[in-house]
């Protein structure tokens, strides 16, 4: 079953920050990693990814630098900042609260320990 794209919109930046928390990456690497880690649920296009990265950079959540990749090509790598890590922590907490509330409603208002 395909997931409604509108459900993904708000979480994409959080997912990118999570990837960058693990290691610095260039754009295509993020697309591949996100797809792999989500069992192909998240398949970003470059036209979606780069505007998100530019916005994250404008907010000082990530920085970028040029580096030669393992293949020998010059690539623009992205790195999460201290401010970005703080933002990610807030967003993860917000996401937990949100999914918990949705699950409570879907399960008839009952609380489950996870």
PDB file of C-alpha atoms in Angstrom:
ATOM      1  CA  UNK A   1       0.000   0.000   0.000  1.00  0.00           C
ATOM      2  CA  UNK A   2       1.346   3.427  -0.944  1.00  0.00           C
ATOM      3  CA  UNK A   3       1.554   6.095   1.716  1.00  0.00           C
ATOM      4  CA  UNK A   4      -0.240   9.391   1.135  1.00  0.00           C
ATOM      5  CA  UNK A   5       2.457  11.940   0.259  1.00  0.00           C
ATOM      6  CA  UNK A   6       0.819  14.599   2.440  1.00  0.00           C
ATOM      7  CA  UNK A   7       1.675  12.485   5.501  1.00  0.00           C
ATOM      8  CA  UNK A   8       5.344  12.618   4.563  1.00  0.00           C
ATOM      9  CA  UNK A   9       5.669  16.347   3.935  1.00  0.00           C
ATOM     10  CA  UNK A  10       6.206  17.555   7.494  1.00  0.00           C
ATOM     11  CA  UNK A  11       8.519  14.743   8.498  1.00  0.00           C
ATOM     12  CA  UNK A  12      10.982  14.844   5.599  1.00  0.00           C
ATOM     13  CA  UNK A  13      13.238  17.529   7.091  1.00  0.00           C
ATOM     14  CA  UNK A  14      13.349  15.612  10.369  1.00  0.00           C
ATOM     15  CA  UNK A  15      14.345  12.441   8.518  1.00  0.00           C
ATOM     16  CA  UNK A  16      17.118  14.263   6.646  1.00  0.00           C
ATOM     17  CA  UNK A  17      18.481  15.669   9.904  1.00  0.00           C
ATOM     18  CA  UNK A  18      18.396  12.158  11.391  1.00  0.00           C
ATOM     19  CA  UNK A  19      20.460  10.828   8.472  1.00  0.00           C
ATOM     20  CA  UNK A  20      22.972  13.636   8.905  1.00  0.00           C
ATOM     21  CA  UNK A  21      23.165  12.971  12.637  1.00  0.00           C
ATOM     22  CA  UNK A  22      24.638   9.589  11.718  1.00  0.00           C
ATOM     23  CA  UNK A  23      27.212  10.920   9.209  1.00  0.00           C
ATOM     24  CA  UNK A  24      27.861  13.674   6.691  1.00  0.00           C
ATOM     25  CA  UNK A  25      26.341  12.891   3.299  1.00  0.00           C
ATOM     26  CA  UNK A  26      25.893  14.328  -0.170  1.00  0.00           C
ATOM     27  CA  UNK A  27      22.468  14.616  -1.776  1.00  0.00           C
ATOM     28  CA  UNK A  28      22.239  11.409  -3.789  1.00  0.00           C
ATOM     29  CA  UNK A  29      23.617   9.471  -0.813  1.00  0.00           C
ATOM     30  CA  UNK A  30      20.765  10.849   1.334  1.00  0.00           C
ATOM     31  CA  UNK A  31      18.172   9.832  -1.284  1.00  0.00           C
ATOM     32  CA  UNK A  32      19.576   6.291  -1.394  1.00  0.00           C
ATOM     33  CA  UNK A  33      19.948   5.956   2.384  1.00  0.00           C
ATOM     34  CA  UNK A  34      16.448   7.255   3.099  1.00  0.00           C
ATOM     35  CA  UNK A  35      14.968   4.843   0.573  1.00  0.00           C
ATOM     36  CA  UNK A  36      16.967   1.906   1.952  1.00  0.00           C
ATOM     37  CA  UNK A  37      16.200   2.620   5.628  1.00  0.00           C
ATOM     38  CA  UNK A  38      12.469   3.021   4.926  1.00  0.00           C
ATOM     39  CA  UNK A  39      12.052  -0.099   2.766  1.00  0.00           C
ATOM     40  CA  UNK A  40      11.490   2.229  -0.208  1.00  0.00           C
ATOM     41  CA  UNK A  41       8.636   4.122   1.473  1.00  0.00           C
ATOM     42  CA  UNK A  42      10.540   7.401   1.125  1.00  0.00           C
ATOM     43  CA  UNK A  43      11.783   7.981  -2.398  1.00  0.00           C
ATOM     44  CA  UNK A  44      12.809  11.612  -2.665  1.00  0.00           C
ATOM     45  CA  UNK A  45      13.569  13.251  -5.977  1.00  0.00           C
ATOM     46  CA  UNK A  46      16.466  15.677  -6.302  1.00  0.00           C
ATOM     47  CA  UNK A  47      13.941  18.433  -7.033  1.00  0.00           C
ATOM     48  CA  UNK A  48      12.424  17.843  -3.602  1.00  0.00           C
ATOM     49  CA  UNK A  49      15.639  17.175  -1.675  1.00  0.00           C
ATOM     50  CA  UNK A  50      17.744  20.199  -2.603  1.00  0.00           C
ATOM     51  CA  UNK A  51      15.164  22.873  -1.732  1.00  0.00           C
ATOM     52  CA  UNK A  52      14.745  21.166   1.664  1.00  0.00           C
ATOM     53  CA  UNK A  53      18.515  21.130   2.190  1.00  0.00           C
ATOM     54  CA  UNK A  54      18.767  24.819   1.227  1.00  0.00           C
ATOM     55  CA  UNK A  55      16.032  25.670   3.734  1.00  0.00           C
ATOM     56  CA  UNK A  56      17.794  23.651   6.447  1.00  0.00           C
ATOM     57  CA  UNK A  57      21.020  25.475   5.592  1.00  0.00           C
ATOM     58  CA  UNK A  58      19.314  28.899   5.757  1.00  0.00           C
ATOM     59  CA  UNK A  59      18.039  28.010   9.243  1.00  0.00           C
ATOM     60  CA  UNK A  60      21.585  26.972  10.263  1.00  0.00           C
ATOM     61  CA  UNK A  61      20.455  23.388  10.928  1.00  0.00           C
ATOM     62  CA  UNK A  62      23.009  22.082   8.412  1.00  0.00           C
ATOM     63  CA  UNK A  63      26.181  23.326   6.790  1.00  0.00           C
ATOM     64  CA  UNK A  64      27.712  22.218   3.504  1.00  0.00           C
ATOM     65  CA  UNK A  65      31.226  21.747   2.216  1.00  0.00           C
ATOM     66  CA  UNK A  66      32.872  20.391  -0.922  1.00  0.00           C
ATOM     67  CA  UNK A  67      34.804  17.145  -0.722  1.00  0.00           C
ATOM     68  CA  UNK A  68      36.074  14.475  -3.089  1.00  0.00           C
ATOM     69  CA  UNK A  69      33.864  11.379  -2.703  1.00  0.00           C
ATOM     70  CA  UNK A  70      35.017   7.753  -2.718  1.00  0.00           C
ATOM     71  CA  UNK A  71      34.377   7.681  -6.466  1.00  0.00           C
ATOM     72  CA  UNK A  72      36.789  10.590  -6.966  1.00  0.00           C
ATOM     73  CA  UNK A  73      34.081  13.120  -7.822  1.00  0.00           C
ATOM     74  CA  UNK A  74      33.780  16.486  -6.126  1.00  0.00           C
ATOM     75  CA  UNK A  75      30.543  16.477  -4.112  1.00  0.00           C
ATOM     76  CA  UNK A  76      28.723  18.889  -1.829  1.00  0.00           C
ATOM     77  CA  UNK A  77      28.426  17.209   1.572  1.00  0.00           C
ATOM     78  CA  UNK A  78      25.985  18.275   4.266  1.00  0.00           C
ATOM     79  CA  UNK A  79      26.627  18.186   7.988  1.00  0.00           C
ATOM     80  CA  UNK A  80      24.201  18.710  10.886  1.00  0.00           C
ATOM     81  CA  UNK A  81      24.985  21.626  13.209  1.00  0.00           C
ATOM     82  CA  UNK A  82      24.536  21.864  16.978  1.00  0.00           C
ATOM     83  CA  UNK A  83      21.394  23.918  16.316  1.00  0.00           C
ATOM     84  CA  UNK A  84      20.208  21.221  13.888  1.00  0.00           C
ATOM     85  CA  UNK A  85      20.733  18.499  16.511  1.00  0.00           C
ATOM     86  CA  UNK A  86      18.673  20.495  19.002  1.00  0.00           C
ATOM     87  CA  UNK A  87      15.927  20.998  16.407  1.00  0.00           C
ATOM     88  CA  UNK A  88      15.970  17.263  15.589  1.00  0.00           C
ATOM     89  CA  UNK A  89      15.565  16.403  19.270  1.00  0.00           C
ATOM     90  CA  UNK A  90      12.544  18.715  19.527  1.00  0.00           C
ATOM     91  CA  UNK A  91      11.003  17.326  16.340  1.00  0.00           C
ATOM     92  CA  UNK A  92      11.493  13.714  17.485  1.00  0.00           C
ATOM     93  CA  UNK A  93       9.727  14.489  20.776  1.00  0.00           C
ATOM     94  CA  UNK A  94       6.928  16.234  18.889  1.00  0.00           C
ATOM     95  CA  UNK A  95       6.635  13.257  16.527  1.00  0.00           C
ATOM     96  CA  UNK A  96       6.425  10.801  19.457  1.00  0.00           C
ATOM     97  CA  UNK A  97       3.666  12.859  21.029  1.00  0.00           C
ATOM     98  CA  UNK A  98       1.790  13.097  17.728  1.00  0.00           C
ATOM     99  CA  UNK A  99       2.026   9.396  16.831  1.00  0.00           C
ATOM    100  CA  UNK A 100       1.061   8.415  20.370  1.00  0.00           C
ATOM    101  CA  UNK A 101      -2.072  10.577  20.178  1.00  0.00           C
ATOM    102  CA  UNK A 102      -3.009   9.233  16.726  1.00  0.00           C
ATOM    103  CA  UNK A 103      -2.496   5.648  17.903  1.00  0.00           C
ATOM    104  CA  UNK A 104      -4.680   6.260  20.968  1.00  0.00           C
ATOM    105  CA  UNK A 105      -7.517   7.497  18.789  1.00  0.00           C
ATOM    106  CA  UNK A 106      -7.103   4.666  16.261  1.00  0.00           C
ATOM    107  CA  UNK A 107      -7.179   2.120  19.066  1.00  0.00           C
ATOM    108  CA  UNK A 108     -10.358   3.507  20.582  1.00  0.00           C
ATOM    109  CA  UNK A 109      -8.765   5.767  23.172  1.00  0.00           C
ATOM    110  CA  UNK A 110      -6.903   2.996  24.987  1.00  0.00           C
ATOM    111  CA  UNK A 111      -3.352   3.585  26.185  1.00  0.00           C
ATOM    112  CA  UNK A 112      -0.657   1.055  25.349  1.00  0.00           C
ATOM    113  CA  UNK A 113       2.859   0.900  26.699  1.00  0.00           C
ATOM    114  CA  UNK A 114       5.478   0.646  23.963  1.00  0.00           C
TER     115      UNK A 114
END
